PDB file of C-alpha atoms and ligand atoms in Angstrom:
ATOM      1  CA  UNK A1243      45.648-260.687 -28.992  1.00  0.00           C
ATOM      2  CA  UNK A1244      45.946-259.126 -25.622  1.00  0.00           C
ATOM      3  CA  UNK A1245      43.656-255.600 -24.878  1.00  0.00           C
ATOM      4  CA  UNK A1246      44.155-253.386 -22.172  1.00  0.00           C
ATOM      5  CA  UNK A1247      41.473-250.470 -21.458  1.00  0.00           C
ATOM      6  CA  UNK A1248      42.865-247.202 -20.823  1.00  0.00           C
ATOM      7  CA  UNK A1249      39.380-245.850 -20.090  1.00  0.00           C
ATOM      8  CA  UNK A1250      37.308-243.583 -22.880  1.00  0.00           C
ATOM      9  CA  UNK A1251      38.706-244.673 -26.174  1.00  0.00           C
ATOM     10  CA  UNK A1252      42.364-245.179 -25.112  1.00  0.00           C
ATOM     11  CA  UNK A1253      43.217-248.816 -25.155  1.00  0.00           C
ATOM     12  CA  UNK A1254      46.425-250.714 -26.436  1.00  0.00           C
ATOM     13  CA  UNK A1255      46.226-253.924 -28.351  1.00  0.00           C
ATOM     14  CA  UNK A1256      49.376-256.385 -27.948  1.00  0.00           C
ATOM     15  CA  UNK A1257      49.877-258.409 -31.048  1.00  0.00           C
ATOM     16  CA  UNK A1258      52.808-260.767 -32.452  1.00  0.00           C
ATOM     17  CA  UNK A1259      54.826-258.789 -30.001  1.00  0.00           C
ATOM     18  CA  UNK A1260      54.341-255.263 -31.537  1.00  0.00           C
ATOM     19  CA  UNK A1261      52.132-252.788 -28.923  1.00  0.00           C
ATOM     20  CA  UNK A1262      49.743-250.254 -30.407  1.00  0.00           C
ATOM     21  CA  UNK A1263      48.405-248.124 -28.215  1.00  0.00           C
ATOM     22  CA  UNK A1264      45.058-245.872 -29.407  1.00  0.00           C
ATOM     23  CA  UNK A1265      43.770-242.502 -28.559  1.00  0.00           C
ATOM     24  CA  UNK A1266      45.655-241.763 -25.512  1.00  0.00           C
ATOM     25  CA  UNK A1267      43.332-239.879 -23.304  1.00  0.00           C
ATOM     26  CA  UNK A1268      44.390-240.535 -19.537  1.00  0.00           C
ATOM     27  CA  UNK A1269      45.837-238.085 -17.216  1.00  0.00           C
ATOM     28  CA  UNK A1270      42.343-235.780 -17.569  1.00  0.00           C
ATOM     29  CA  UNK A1271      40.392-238.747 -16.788  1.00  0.00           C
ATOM     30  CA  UNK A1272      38.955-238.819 -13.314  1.00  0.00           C
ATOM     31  CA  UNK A1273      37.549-242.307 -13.897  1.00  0.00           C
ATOM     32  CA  UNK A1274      41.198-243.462 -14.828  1.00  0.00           C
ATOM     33  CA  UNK A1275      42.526-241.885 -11.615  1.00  0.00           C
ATOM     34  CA  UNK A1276      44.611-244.411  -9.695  1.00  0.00           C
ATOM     35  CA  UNK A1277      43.819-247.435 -12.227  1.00  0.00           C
ATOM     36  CA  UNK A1278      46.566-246.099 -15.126  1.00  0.00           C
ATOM     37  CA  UNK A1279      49.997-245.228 -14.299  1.00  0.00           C
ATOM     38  CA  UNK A1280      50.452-242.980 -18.175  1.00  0.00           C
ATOM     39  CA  UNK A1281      54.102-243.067 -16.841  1.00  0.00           C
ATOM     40  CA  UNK A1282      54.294-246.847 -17.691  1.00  0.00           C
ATOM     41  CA  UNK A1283      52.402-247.510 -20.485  1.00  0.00           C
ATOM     42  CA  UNK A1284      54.833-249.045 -23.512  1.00  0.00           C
ATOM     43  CA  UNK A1285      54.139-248.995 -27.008  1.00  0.00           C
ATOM     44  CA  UNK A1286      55.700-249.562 -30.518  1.00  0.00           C
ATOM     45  CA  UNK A1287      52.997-247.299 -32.503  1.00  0.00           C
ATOM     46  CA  UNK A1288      50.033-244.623 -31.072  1.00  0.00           C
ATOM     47  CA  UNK A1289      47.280-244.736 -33.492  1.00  0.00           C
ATOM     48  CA  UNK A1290      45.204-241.374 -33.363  1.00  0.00           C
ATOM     49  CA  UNK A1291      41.874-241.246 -34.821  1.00  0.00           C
ATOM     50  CA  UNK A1292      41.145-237.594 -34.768  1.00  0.00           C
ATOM     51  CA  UNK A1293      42.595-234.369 -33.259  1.00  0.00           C
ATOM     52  CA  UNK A1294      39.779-233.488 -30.337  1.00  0.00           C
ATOM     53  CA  UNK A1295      41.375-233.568 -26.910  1.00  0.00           C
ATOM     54  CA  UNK A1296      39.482-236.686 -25.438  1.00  0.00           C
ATOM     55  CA  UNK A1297      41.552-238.650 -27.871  1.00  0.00           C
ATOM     56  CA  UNK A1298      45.328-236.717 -27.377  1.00  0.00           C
ATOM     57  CA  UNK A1299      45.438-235.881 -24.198  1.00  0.00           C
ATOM     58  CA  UNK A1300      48.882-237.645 -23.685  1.00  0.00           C
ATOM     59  CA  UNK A1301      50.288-238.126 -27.383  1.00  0.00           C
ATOM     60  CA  UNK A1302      53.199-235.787 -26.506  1.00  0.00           C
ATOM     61  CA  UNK A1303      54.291-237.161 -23.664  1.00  0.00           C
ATOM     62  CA  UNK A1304      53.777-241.026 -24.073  1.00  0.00           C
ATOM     63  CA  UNK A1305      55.588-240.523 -27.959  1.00  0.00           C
ATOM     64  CA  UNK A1306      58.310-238.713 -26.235  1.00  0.00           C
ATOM     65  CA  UNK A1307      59.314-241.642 -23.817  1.00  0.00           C
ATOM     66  CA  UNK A1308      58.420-244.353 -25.608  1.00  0.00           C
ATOM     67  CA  UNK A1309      59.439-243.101 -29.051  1.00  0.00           C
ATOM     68  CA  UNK A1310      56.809-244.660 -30.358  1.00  0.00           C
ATOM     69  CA  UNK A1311      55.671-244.307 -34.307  1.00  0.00           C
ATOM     70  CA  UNK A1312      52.564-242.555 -34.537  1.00  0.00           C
ATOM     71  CA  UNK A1313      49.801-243.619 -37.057  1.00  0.00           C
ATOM     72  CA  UNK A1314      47.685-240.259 -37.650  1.00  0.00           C
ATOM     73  CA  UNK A1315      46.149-238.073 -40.194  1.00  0.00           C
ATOM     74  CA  UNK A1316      49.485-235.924 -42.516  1.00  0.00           C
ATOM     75  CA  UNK A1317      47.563-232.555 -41.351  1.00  0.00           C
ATOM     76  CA  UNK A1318      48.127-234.443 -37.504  1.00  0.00           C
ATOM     77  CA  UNK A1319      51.509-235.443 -38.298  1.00  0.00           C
ATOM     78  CA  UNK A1320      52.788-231.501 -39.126  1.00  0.00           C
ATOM     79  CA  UNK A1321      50.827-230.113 -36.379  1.00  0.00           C
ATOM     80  CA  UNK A1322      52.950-233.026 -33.990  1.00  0.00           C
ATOM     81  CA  UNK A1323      55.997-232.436 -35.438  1.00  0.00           C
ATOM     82  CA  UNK A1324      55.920-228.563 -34.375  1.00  0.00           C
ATOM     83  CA  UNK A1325      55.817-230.197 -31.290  1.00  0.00           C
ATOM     84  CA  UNK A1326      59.151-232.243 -31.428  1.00  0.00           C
ATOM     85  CA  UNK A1327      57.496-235.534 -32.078  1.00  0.00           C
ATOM     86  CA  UNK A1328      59.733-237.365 -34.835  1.00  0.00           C
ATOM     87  CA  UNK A1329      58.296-240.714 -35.595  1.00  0.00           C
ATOM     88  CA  UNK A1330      54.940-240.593 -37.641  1.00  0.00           C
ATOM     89  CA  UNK A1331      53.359-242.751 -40.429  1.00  0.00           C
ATOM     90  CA  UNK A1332      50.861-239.665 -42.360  1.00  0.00           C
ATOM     91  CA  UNK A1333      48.287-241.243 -44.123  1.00  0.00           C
ATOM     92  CA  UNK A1334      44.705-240.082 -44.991  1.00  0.00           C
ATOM     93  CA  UNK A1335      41.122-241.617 -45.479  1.00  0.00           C
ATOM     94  CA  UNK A1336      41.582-244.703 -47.529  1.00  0.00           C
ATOM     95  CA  UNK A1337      45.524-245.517 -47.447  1.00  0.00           C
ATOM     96  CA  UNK A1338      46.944-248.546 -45.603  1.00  0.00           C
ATOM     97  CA  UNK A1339      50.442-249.522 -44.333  1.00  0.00           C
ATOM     98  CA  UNK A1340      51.813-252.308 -43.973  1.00  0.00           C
ATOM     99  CA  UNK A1341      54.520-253.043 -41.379  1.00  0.00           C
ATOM    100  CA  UNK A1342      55.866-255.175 -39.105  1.00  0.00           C
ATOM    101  CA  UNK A1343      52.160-255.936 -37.264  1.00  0.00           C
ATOM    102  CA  UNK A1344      50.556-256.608 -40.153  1.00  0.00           C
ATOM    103  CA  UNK A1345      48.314-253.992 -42.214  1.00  0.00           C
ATOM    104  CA  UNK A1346      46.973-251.050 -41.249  1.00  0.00           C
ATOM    105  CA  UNK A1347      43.929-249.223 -43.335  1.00  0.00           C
ATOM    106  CA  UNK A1348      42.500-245.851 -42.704  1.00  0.00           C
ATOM    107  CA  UNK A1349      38.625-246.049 -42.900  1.00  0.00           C
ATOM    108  CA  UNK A1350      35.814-243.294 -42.651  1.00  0.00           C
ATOM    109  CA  UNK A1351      34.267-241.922 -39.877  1.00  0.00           C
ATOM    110  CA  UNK A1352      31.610-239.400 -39.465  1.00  0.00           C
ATOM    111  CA  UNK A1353      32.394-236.728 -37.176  1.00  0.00           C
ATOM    112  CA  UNK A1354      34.294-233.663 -36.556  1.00  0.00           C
ATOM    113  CA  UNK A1355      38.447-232.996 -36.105  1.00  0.00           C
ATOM    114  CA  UNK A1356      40.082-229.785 -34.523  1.00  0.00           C
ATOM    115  CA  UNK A1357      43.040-229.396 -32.347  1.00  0.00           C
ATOM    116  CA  UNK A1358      42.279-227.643 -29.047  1.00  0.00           C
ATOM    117  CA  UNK A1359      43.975-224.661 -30.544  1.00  0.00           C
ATOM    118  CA  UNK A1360      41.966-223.884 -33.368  1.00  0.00           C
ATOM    119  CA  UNK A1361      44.118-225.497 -35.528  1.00  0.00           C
ATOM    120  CA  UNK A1362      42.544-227.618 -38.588  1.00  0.00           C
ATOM    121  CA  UNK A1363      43.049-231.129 -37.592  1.00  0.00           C
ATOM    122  CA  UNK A1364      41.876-233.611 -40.695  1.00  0.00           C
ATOM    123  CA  UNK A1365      38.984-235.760 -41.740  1.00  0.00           C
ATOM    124  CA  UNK A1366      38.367-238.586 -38.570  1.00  0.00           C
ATOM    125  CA  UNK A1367      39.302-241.464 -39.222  1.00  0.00           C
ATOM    126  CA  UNK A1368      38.680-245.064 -38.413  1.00  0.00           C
ATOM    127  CA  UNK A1369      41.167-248.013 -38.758  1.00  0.00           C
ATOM    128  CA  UNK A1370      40.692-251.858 -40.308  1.00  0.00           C
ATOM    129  CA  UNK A1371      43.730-253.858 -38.954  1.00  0.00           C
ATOM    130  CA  UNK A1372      44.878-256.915 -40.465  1.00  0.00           C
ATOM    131  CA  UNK A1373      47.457-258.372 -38.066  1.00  0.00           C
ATOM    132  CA  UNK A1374      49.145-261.848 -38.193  1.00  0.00           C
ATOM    133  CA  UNK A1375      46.971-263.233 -35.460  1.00  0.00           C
ATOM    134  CA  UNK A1376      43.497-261.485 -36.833  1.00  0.00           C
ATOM    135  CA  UNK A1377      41.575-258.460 -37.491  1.00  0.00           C
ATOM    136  CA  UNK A1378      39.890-256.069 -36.006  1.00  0.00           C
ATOM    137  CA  UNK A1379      38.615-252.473 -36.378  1.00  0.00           C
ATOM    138  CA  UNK A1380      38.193-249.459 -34.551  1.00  0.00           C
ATOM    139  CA  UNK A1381      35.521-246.894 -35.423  1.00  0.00           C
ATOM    140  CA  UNK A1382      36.975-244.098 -33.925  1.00  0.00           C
ATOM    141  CA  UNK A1383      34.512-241.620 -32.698  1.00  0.00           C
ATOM    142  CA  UNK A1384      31.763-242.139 -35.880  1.00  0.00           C
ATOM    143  CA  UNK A1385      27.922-241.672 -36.206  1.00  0.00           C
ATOM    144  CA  UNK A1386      26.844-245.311 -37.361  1.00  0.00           C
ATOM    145  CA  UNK A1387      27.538-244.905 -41.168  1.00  0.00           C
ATOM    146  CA  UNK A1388      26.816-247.099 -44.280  1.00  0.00           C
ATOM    147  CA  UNK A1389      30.462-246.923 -45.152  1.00  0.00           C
ATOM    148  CA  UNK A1390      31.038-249.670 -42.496  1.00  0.00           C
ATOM    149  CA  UNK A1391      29.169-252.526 -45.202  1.00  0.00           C
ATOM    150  CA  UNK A1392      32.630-251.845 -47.143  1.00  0.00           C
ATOM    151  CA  UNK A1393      34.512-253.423 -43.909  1.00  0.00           C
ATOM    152  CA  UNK A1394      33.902-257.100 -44.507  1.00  0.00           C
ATOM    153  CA  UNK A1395      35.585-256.636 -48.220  1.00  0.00           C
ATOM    154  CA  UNK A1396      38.971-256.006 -46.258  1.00  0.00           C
ATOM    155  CA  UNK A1397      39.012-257.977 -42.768  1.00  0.00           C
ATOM    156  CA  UNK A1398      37.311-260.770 -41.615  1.00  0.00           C
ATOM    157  CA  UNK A1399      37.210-259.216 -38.018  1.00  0.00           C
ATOM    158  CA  UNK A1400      37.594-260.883 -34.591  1.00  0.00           C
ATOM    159  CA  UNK A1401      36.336-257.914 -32.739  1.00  0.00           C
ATOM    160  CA  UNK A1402      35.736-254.240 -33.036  1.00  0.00           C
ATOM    161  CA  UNK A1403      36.116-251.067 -30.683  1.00  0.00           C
ATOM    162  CA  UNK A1404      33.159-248.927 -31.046  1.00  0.00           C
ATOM    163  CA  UNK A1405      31.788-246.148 -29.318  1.00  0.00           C
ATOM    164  CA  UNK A1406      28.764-246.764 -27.154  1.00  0.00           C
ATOM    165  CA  UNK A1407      27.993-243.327 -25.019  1.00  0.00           C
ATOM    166  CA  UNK A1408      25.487-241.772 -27.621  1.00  0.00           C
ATOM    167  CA  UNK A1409      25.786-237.675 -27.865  1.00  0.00           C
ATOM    168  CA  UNK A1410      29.024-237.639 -29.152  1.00  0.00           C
ATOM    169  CA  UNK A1411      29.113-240.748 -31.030  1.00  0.00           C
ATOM    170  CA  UNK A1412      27.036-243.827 -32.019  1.00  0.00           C
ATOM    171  CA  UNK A1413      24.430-245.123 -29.139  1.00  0.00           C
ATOM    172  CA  UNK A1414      24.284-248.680 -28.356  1.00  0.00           C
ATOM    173  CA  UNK A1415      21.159-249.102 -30.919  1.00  0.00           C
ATOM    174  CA  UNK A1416      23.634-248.045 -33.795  1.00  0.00           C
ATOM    175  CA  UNK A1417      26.652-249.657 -32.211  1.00  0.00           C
ATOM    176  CA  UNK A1418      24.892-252.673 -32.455  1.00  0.00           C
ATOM    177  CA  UNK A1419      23.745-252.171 -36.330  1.00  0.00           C
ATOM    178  CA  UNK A1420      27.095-250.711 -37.137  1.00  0.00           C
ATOM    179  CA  UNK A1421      28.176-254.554 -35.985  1.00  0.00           C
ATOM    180  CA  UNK A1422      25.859-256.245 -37.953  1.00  0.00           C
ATOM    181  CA  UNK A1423      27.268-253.938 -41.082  1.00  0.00           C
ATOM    182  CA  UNK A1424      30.940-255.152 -40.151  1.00  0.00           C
ATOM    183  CA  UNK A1425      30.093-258.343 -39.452  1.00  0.00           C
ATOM    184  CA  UNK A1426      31.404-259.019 -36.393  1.00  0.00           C
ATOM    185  CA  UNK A1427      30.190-260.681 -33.557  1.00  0.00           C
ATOM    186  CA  UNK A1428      32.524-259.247 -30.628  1.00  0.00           C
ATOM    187  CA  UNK A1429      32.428-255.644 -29.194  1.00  0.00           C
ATOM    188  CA  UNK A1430      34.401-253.681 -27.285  1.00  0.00           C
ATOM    189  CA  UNK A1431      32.377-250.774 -26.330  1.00  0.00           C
ATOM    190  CA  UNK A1432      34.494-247.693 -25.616  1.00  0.00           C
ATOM    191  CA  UNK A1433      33.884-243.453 -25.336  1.00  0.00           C
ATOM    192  CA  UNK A1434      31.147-243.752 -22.313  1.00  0.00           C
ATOM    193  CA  UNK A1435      31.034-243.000 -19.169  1.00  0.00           C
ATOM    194  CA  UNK A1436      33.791-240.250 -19.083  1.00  0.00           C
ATOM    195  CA  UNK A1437      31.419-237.133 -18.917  1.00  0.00           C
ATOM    196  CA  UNK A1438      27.625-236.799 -17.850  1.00  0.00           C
ATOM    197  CA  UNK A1439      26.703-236.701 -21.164  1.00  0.00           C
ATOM    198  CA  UNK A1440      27.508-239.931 -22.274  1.00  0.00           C
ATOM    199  CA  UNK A1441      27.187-242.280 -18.872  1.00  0.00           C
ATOM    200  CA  UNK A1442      25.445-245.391 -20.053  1.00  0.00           C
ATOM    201  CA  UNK A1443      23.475-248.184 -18.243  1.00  0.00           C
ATOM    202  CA  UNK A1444      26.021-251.174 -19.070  1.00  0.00           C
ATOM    203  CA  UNK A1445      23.727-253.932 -18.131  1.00  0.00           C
ATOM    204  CA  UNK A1446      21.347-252.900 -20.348  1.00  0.00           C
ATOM    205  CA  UNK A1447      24.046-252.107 -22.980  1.00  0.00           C
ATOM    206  CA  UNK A1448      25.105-255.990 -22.493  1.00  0.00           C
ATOM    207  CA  UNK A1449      21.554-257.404 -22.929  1.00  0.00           C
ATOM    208  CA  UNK A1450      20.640-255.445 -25.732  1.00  0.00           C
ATOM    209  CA  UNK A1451      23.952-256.448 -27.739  1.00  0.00           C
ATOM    210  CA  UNK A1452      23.111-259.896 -26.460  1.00  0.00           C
ATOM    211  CA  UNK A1453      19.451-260.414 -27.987  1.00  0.00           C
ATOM    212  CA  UNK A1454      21.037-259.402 -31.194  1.00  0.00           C
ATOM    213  CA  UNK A1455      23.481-262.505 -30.917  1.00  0.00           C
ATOM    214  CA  UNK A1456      26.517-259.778 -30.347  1.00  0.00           C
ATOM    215  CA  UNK A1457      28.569-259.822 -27.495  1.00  0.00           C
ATOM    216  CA  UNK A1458      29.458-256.574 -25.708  1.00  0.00           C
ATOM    217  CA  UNK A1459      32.730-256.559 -24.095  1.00  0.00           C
ATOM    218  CA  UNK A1460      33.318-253.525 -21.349  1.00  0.00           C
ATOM    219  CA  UNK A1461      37.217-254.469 -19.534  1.00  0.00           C
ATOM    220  CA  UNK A1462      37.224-252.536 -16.177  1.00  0.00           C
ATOM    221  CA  UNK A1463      39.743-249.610 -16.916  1.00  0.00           C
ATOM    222  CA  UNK A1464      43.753-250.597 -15.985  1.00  0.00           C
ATOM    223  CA  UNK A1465      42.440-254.546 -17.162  1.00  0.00           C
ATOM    224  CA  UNK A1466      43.190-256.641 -19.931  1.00  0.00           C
ATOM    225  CA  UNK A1467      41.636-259.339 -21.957  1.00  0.00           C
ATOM    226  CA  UNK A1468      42.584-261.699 -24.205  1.00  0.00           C
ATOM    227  CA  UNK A1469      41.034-262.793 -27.650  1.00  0.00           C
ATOM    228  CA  UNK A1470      42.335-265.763 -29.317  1.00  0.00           C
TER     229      UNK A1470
HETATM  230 NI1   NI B1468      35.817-236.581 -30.974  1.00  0.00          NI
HETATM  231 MN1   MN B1469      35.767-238.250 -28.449  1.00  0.00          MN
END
């Protein structure tokens, strides 16, 4: 599986030849500035994990052009659709799909969801992917929760996306145990860096995933990486 960073939480995962992109958050992001042309990025499906503005940034106009289907809480899906966006897969907490990437479930996550209107937008969510060439999970933005123990019953995961920054989300203390509940040995650490509050020291992040056996992946934003 190929993964290129986006910056925040926005990456896109390339898999069996279907392109899933995540949380697209890019034209607000100074740190992505020059690095990510949002003009070019291709996908097959957007997965959104929750409705706050750091995570939708550029839904509209990346599912316009690409016409991509959109993965996304039902409340998500009719706020979108007022917008002219056509191609959605509604689920909720819970559900999976299963499609032409493999299987897609909808997991709990422990944290807020409003559109930056006002507007009501859904429990968070987290997703458990079981694709033809692996699994993986991302968190979405999530306190560290004991709901993650309930992962291993459902993928046997090469790697999962979690948030690292602390204030919003999980620190890298709790990123680290919410590995150890999912059983995985691989991390991608995302939502850091982007605003003051959440800048992290990633050396330090590396070595403490490290004396806990884990490995901490953080790809330079515009780069990919590849895990077999
Ligand atoms: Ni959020
Ligand atoms: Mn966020």
């Amino acid at each position: 599986m190929k993964i290129t960073y986006y910056g925040h939480s926005c990456f896109l995962i390339e898999t069996n030849g279907k392109k899933i992109l995540f949380d697209p958050f890019i034209s607000p992001n100074e740190l992505a500035k020059g690095k990510v042309d949002v003009g070019s990025i291709e996908c097959d499906y957007i997965a959104v994990s929750h409705a706050h503005n750091d995570h939708i940034a550029d839904l509209e106009s990346i599912a316009k052009r690409t016409q991509a289907t959109i993965i996304c809480a039902y409340e998500l899906y009719e706020y979108f659709s007022k917008k002219g966006l056509e191609k959605f897969r509604p689920m909720n907490t819970g559900g999976k799909w299963s499609t032409d990437f493999g299987t897609v479930k909808c997991v709990s996550a422990i944290h807020s969801s409003c559109l930056p209107d006002g507007t009501y937008g859904a429990n968070p969510m987290g997703f458990v992917f079981n694709t033809y060439e692996g699994d993986f999970y991302y968190s979405g933005d999530t306190a560290l929760t004991l709901d993650m123990q309930l992962i291993p019953r459902w993928a046997d995961l090469k790697f999962a996306v979690l948030p690292i920054g602390d204030n919003f989300t999980m620190d890298i203390d709790d990123a680290i145990e919410a590995a150890n509940f999912v059983q995985c040995k691989k991390v991608i650490g995302v939502h850091y860096d982007t605003f003051g509050y959440i800048v992290i020291d990633h050396q330090q992040a590396k070595e403490k995933f490290a004396a806990k056996g884990i490995e901490l992946i953080l790809v330079p934003i515009g780069e990919s990486i590849e895990i077999n």
